[in-house]
Short mmCIF file of C-alpha atoms in Angstrom, two decimals:
data_model
loop_
_atom_site.label_atom_id
_atom_site.label_comp_id
_atom_site.label_asym_id
_atom_site.label_seq_id
_atom_site.Cartn_x
_atom_site.Cartn_y
_atom_site.Cartn_z
CA MET A 1 -59.16 49.21 -26.87
CA GLU A 2 -57.39 51.74 -29.07
CA VAL A 3 -60.30 53.82 -30.39
CA THR A 4 -63.53 54.74 -28.61
CA VAL A 5 -66.12 57.35 -29.54
CA GLN A 6 -68.52 58.40 -26.81
CA SER A 7 -71.80 60.28 -27.41
CA ILE A 8 -70.45 61.93 -30.58
CA GLY A 9 -72.72 64.55 -32.09
CA HIS A 10 -72.00 66.86 -34.99
CA ASN A 11 -73.81 69.09 -37.45
CA PHE A 12 -73.13 71.14 -40.55
CA ASN A 13 -75.15 74.33 -41.06
CA LYS A 14 -77.47 73.25 -38.24
CA LYS A 15 -78.19 69.91 -39.93
CA GLU A 16 -77.43 66.97 -37.68
CA VAL A 17 -74.88 64.66 -39.28
CA LEU A 18 -74.08 62.45 -36.28
CA VAL A 19 -76.32 61.83 -33.28
CA GLU A 20 -75.09 60.28 -30.03
CA ILE A 21 -72.62 57.88 -31.64
CA THR A 22 -71.00 55.59 -29.10
CA HIS A 23 -68.76 52.69 -30.12
CA THR A 24 -65.52 50.98 -29.18
CA PHE A 25 -63.51 49.69 -32.14
CA ALA A 26 -61.94 46.30 -31.44
CA LYS A 27 -58.16 46.27 -31.19
CA LYS A 28 -56.33 44.66 -34.13
CA LYS A 29 -59.63 43.93 -35.89
CA VAL A 30 -61.23 45.36 -39.02
CA THR A 31 -64.43 47.31 -38.38
CA ALA A 32 -66.51 48.51 -41.32
CA ILE A 33 -68.56 51.69 -41.03
CA LEU A 34 -71.40 51.00 -43.46
CA GLY A 35 -74.03 53.33 -44.83
CA LYS A 36 -75.26 55.19 -47.88
CA SER A 37 -73.93 58.57 -49.00
CA GLY A 38 -74.70 61.26 -46.45
CA SER A 39 -75.10 58.88 -43.52
CA GLY A 40 -72.17 60.41 -41.62
CA LYS A 41 -69.51 57.74 -42.30
CA THR A 42 -66.71 60.01 -43.49
CA THR A 43 -67.49 62.63 -40.86
CA LEU A 44 -67.09 60.02 -38.13
CA LEU A 45 -63.76 58.88 -39.59
CA GLN A 46 -62.52 62.47 -39.78
CA ILE A 47 -63.56 63.02 -36.17
CA ILE A 48 -61.53 59.97 -35.12
CA ASN A 49 -58.54 61.39 -37.02
CA GLY A 50 -58.99 64.81 -35.44
CA MET A 51 -59.67 66.55 -38.75
CA ILE A 52 -63.05 67.58 -37.37
CA LYS A 53 -63.77 68.44 -33.74
CA PRO A 54 -67.26 67.20 -32.84
CA TYR A 55 -69.84 69.54 -31.39
CA SER A 56 -70.39 67.09 -28.54
CA GLY A 57 -68.94 63.89 -27.17
CA ALA A 58 -65.36 62.64 -26.93
CA VAL A 59 -62.83 60.54 -28.84
CA THR A 60 -60.40 58.34 -26.93
CA VAL A 61 -57.32 56.97 -28.68
CA PHE A 62 -54.85 54.65 -26.93
CA GLY A 63 -56.79 55.12 -23.71
CA VAL A 64 -56.53 58.92 -23.55
CA PRO A 65 -58.76 61.72 -24.88
CA LEU A 66 -57.82 63.01 -28.31
CA ASN A 67 -55.31 65.84 -27.93
CA TYR A 68 -56.20 68.44 -30.56
CA ASN A 69 -53.05 70.38 -29.70
CA ASN A 70 -50.77 67.52 -30.72
CA LEU A 71 -52.41 65.97 -33.77
CA PRO A 72 -49.25 65.56 -35.90
CA LYS A 73 -47.80 63.14 -33.34
CA LEU A 74 -51.04 61.14 -33.24
CA ARG A 75 -51.25 60.92 -37.02
CA LEU A 76 -47.84 59.27 -37.18
CA GLU A 77 -49.56 56.37 -35.40
CA MET A 78 -52.71 56.52 -37.53
CA GLY A 79 -52.49 55.68 -41.24
CA TYR A 80 -55.11 57.17 -43.57
CA VAL A 81 -56.12 55.91 -47.03
CA ILE A 82 -58.65 57.74 -49.21
CA GLN A 83 -60.56 56.87 -52.39
CA GLN A 84 -58.03 58.53 -54.68
CA ALA A 85 -54.56 57.45 -53.62
CA GLY A 86 -53.50 61.07 -53.15
CA LEU A 87 -49.94 60.44 -54.25
CA PHE A 88 -47.54 63.31 -54.86
CA PRO A 89 -47.18 63.43 -58.67
CA HIS A 90 -43.67 64.92 -58.61
CA LEU A 91 -42.27 62.19 -56.34
CA SER A 92 -41.22 58.69 -57.32
CA ILE A 93 -43.08 55.70 -55.94
CA HIS A 94 -40.21 55.08 -53.52
CA ALA A 95 -40.37 58.69 -52.30
CA ASN A 96 -44.16 58.59 -51.99
CA ILE A 97 -44.09 55.44 -49.87
CA SER A 98 -41.21 56.58 -47.66
CA ILE A 99 -42.18 60.21 -47.08
CA LEU A 100 -43.06 59.67 -43.40
CA GLY A 101 -39.76 57.90 -42.88
CA LYS A 102 -37.98 60.96 -44.25
CA ILE A 103 -40.01 63.22 -41.96
CA LYS A 104 -39.00 61.10 -38.97
CA LYS A 105 -35.39 61.09 -40.23
CA LEU A 106 -35.11 57.32 -40.25
CA SER A 107 -31.99 55.72 -41.66
CA THR A 108 -31.68 55.19 -45.40
CA ASP A 109 -31.11 51.48 -44.85
CA PHE A 110 -34.32 51.14 -42.85
CA ILE A 111 -36.30 53.17 -45.38
CA ASN A 112 -35.06 51.13 -48.33
CA THR A 113 -35.72 47.83 -46.55
CA ARG A 114 -39.21 48.90 -45.48
CA VAL A 115 -40.16 50.15 -48.96
CA SER A 116 -38.95 46.89 -50.51
CA HIS A 117 -40.86 44.81 -47.96
CA LEU A 118 -44.12 46.69 -48.46
CA MET A 119 -43.92 46.68 -52.24
CA ASP A 120 -43.29 42.94 -52.14
CA LEU A 121 -46.22 42.47 -49.77
CA VAL A 122 -48.67 44.15 -52.17
CA GLN A 123 -46.98 42.58 -55.20
CA LEU A 124 -45.61 45.71 -56.81
CA PRO A 125 -42.46 44.97 -58.87
CA ALA A 126 -39.25 46.38 -57.40
CA PHE A 127 -38.56 48.42 -60.55
CA PHE A 128 -41.77 50.40 -59.89
CA SER A 129 -39.89 52.24 -57.14
CA THR A 130 -38.37 54.63 -59.68
CA LYS A 131 -41.61 55.21 -61.56
CA TYR A 132 -44.01 58.11 -60.98
CA PRO A 133 -47.72 57.91 -60.11
CA HIS A 134 -48.93 58.75 -63.63
CA GLU A 135 -47.10 55.68 -64.92
CA LEU A 136 -49.16 53.33 -62.74
CA SER A 137 -52.74 52.09 -63.05
CA GLY A 138 -55.40 53.14 -60.56
CA GLY A 139 -55.12 49.84 -58.71
CA GLU A 140 -51.34 50.09 -58.55
CA GLN A 141 -51.57 53.65 -57.23
CA GLN A 142 -54.00 52.49 -54.56
CA ARG A 143 -51.52 49.84 -53.46
CA VAL A 144 -48.82 52.50 -53.23
CA GLY A 145 -51.19 54.58 -51.11
CA LEU A 146 -51.69 51.62 -48.80
CA CYS A 147 -47.92 51.13 -48.52
CA ARG A 148 -47.46 54.79 -47.62
CA ALA A 149 -50.21 54.66 -44.99
CA ILE A 150 -48.64 51.67 -43.22
CA PHE A 151 -44.97 52.61 -43.74
CA LEU A 152 -44.47 53.35 -40.03
CA ASN A 153 -46.52 50.28 -39.10
CA PRO A 154 -49.18 52.39 -37.36
CA PRO A 155 -51.39 50.56 -34.87
CA ILE A 156 -54.45 52.24 -36.41
CA LEU A 157 -55.41 52.45 -40.09
CA LEU A 158 -58.34 54.54 -41.32
CA MET A 159 -59.70 53.86 -44.80
CA ASP A 160 -62.30 56.09 -46.45
CA GLU A 161 -63.99 54.40 -49.45
CA ALA A 162 -60.46 53.44 -50.46
CA PHE A 163 -61.55 50.98 -53.14
CA ALA A 164 -64.76 52.59 -54.41
CA SER A 165 -63.37 53.76 -57.75
CA LEU A 166 -61.68 50.46 -58.68
CA ASP A 167 -62.99 47.72 -60.96
CA TYR A 168 -64.05 44.36 -59.56
CA GLU A 169 -60.87 42.40 -60.36
CA THR A 170 -58.61 45.13 -59.00
CA LYS A 171 -60.68 45.29 -55.82
CA GLN A 172 -60.36 41.56 -55.26
CA SER A 173 -56.61 41.79 -55.71
CA ILE A 174 -56.23 44.66 -53.24
CA TYR A 175 -58.55 42.94 -50.75
CA SER A 176 -56.13 40.02 -50.78
CA HIS A 177 -53.15 42.33 -50.24
CA LEU A 178 -54.88 44.08 -47.35
CA MET A 179 -55.84 40.80 -45.67
CA SER A 180 -52.31 39.48 -46.15
CA ASN A 181 -50.89 42.59 -44.53
CA GLN A 182 -53.37 42.30 -41.66
CA LYS A 183 -52.12 38.77 -41.07
CA HIS A 184 -48.46 39.82 -41.01
CA GLU A 185 -48.89 43.19 -39.28
CA PRO A 186 -52.25 43.16 -37.45
CA ARG A 187 -53.65 46.58 -36.63
CA THR A 188 -56.94 48.28 -35.78
CA ILE A 189 -58.55 49.09 -39.13
CA ILE A 190 -61.62 51.28 -39.49
CA LEU A 191 -63.02 50.96 -43.00
CA VAL A 192 -65.66 53.36 -44.35
CA THR A 193 -67.65 51.76 -47.16
CA HIS A 194 -71.11 51.68 -48.73
CA ASP A 195 -70.36 48.24 -50.17
CA TRP A 196 -71.95 45.46 -48.09
CA ASP A 197 -69.96 42.74 -49.89
CA GLU A 198 -66.72 44.60 -49.16
CA ALA A 199 -67.63 44.77 -45.48
CA LEU A 200 -68.43 41.06 -45.44
CA ARG A 201 -65.14 40.19 -47.15
CA LEU A 202 -62.85 42.37 -45.05
CA ALA A 203 -64.44 43.19 -41.71
CA ASP A 204 -64.58 41.35 -38.42
CA ASP A 205 -67.19 43.79 -37.08
CA PHE A 206 -69.41 46.54 -38.46
CA ILE A 207 -71.55 49.50 -37.54
CA TRP A 208 -74.29 50.65 -39.90
CA LEU A 209 -75.00 54.37 -39.91
CA GLU A 210 -78.30 55.74 -41.13
CA ASN A 211 -79.25 59.41 -40.80
CA GLY A 212 -76.32 59.92 -38.46
CA LYS A 213 -77.34 57.20 -36.03
CA ILE A 214 -76.17 53.62 -35.50
CA LYS A 215 -78.91 51.45 -36.98
CA ALA A 216 -77.15 48.11 -36.36
CA SER A 217 -73.78 46.75 -35.28
CA GLY A 218 -72.05 43.47 -34.48
CA GLY A 219 -69.96 40.77 -36.12
CA LYS A 220 -70.35 38.81 -39.35
CA LYS A 221 -73.45 36.97 -38.12
CA GLU A 222 -75.23 40.24 -37.41
CA LEU A 223 -74.01 41.63 -40.73
CA MET A 224 -75.55 38.66 -42.56
CA LYS A 225 -78.84 39.19 -40.73
CA ALA A 226 -78.87 42.86 -41.75
CA LYS A 227 -78.27 42.11 -45.45
CA ALA A 228 -81.83 42.28 -46.75
CA ASP A 229 -82.63 45.38 -44.70
CA TYR A 230 -79.41 47.09 -45.81
CA PHE A 231 -80.04 46.56 -49.52
CA GLU A 232 -83.66 47.67 -49.12
CA THR A 233 -82.65 50.97 -47.57
CA THR A 234 -79.54 51.70 -49.64
#
């Protein structure tokens, strides 16, 4: 198992945000972290990424405790996608996607081949590579963000409400791209969302956070059973 959180507790200004969270995220599967705003979803994701150090408990990645003194190395193996694509406006689409390749000083041939492959995978036209973020739609920018996050083919991908601001049709398109990529390059994906339908469409497993605690967890069968209760409380 590549990611485990054990007895995680955290608070902001003495308000408990996470309480005794313990979970092992299945390797090369998609796990949705469900819950309404303020339930602790994003905080848990940031703790897994090392952006936040929890007040209590431990995070294990690749079988070893999270090393807070060497986070840059870890993050090269952990893609991160946020709600707004977070692209660099002054860089072309090609440069945005390949920025980690440049940091790792990979060959130009490899970088160009990888960019082309990823753009093709998410159905972005090749000529988009010379465009800039402001010339693309929100859905297209989000696909570029996904390409950038998986450029180095990281074994772990974290996604924080990555599709929340997109319209229905764009979401369905990107869902298809994500699932296609998961088929070709399977990885451990942890997906933060408040959208039950999104979790059902994309996830193999789920955990439902409420008031910083795990209210329910399991696979698709358990998710279906929790549907009525989830919509009643959210």
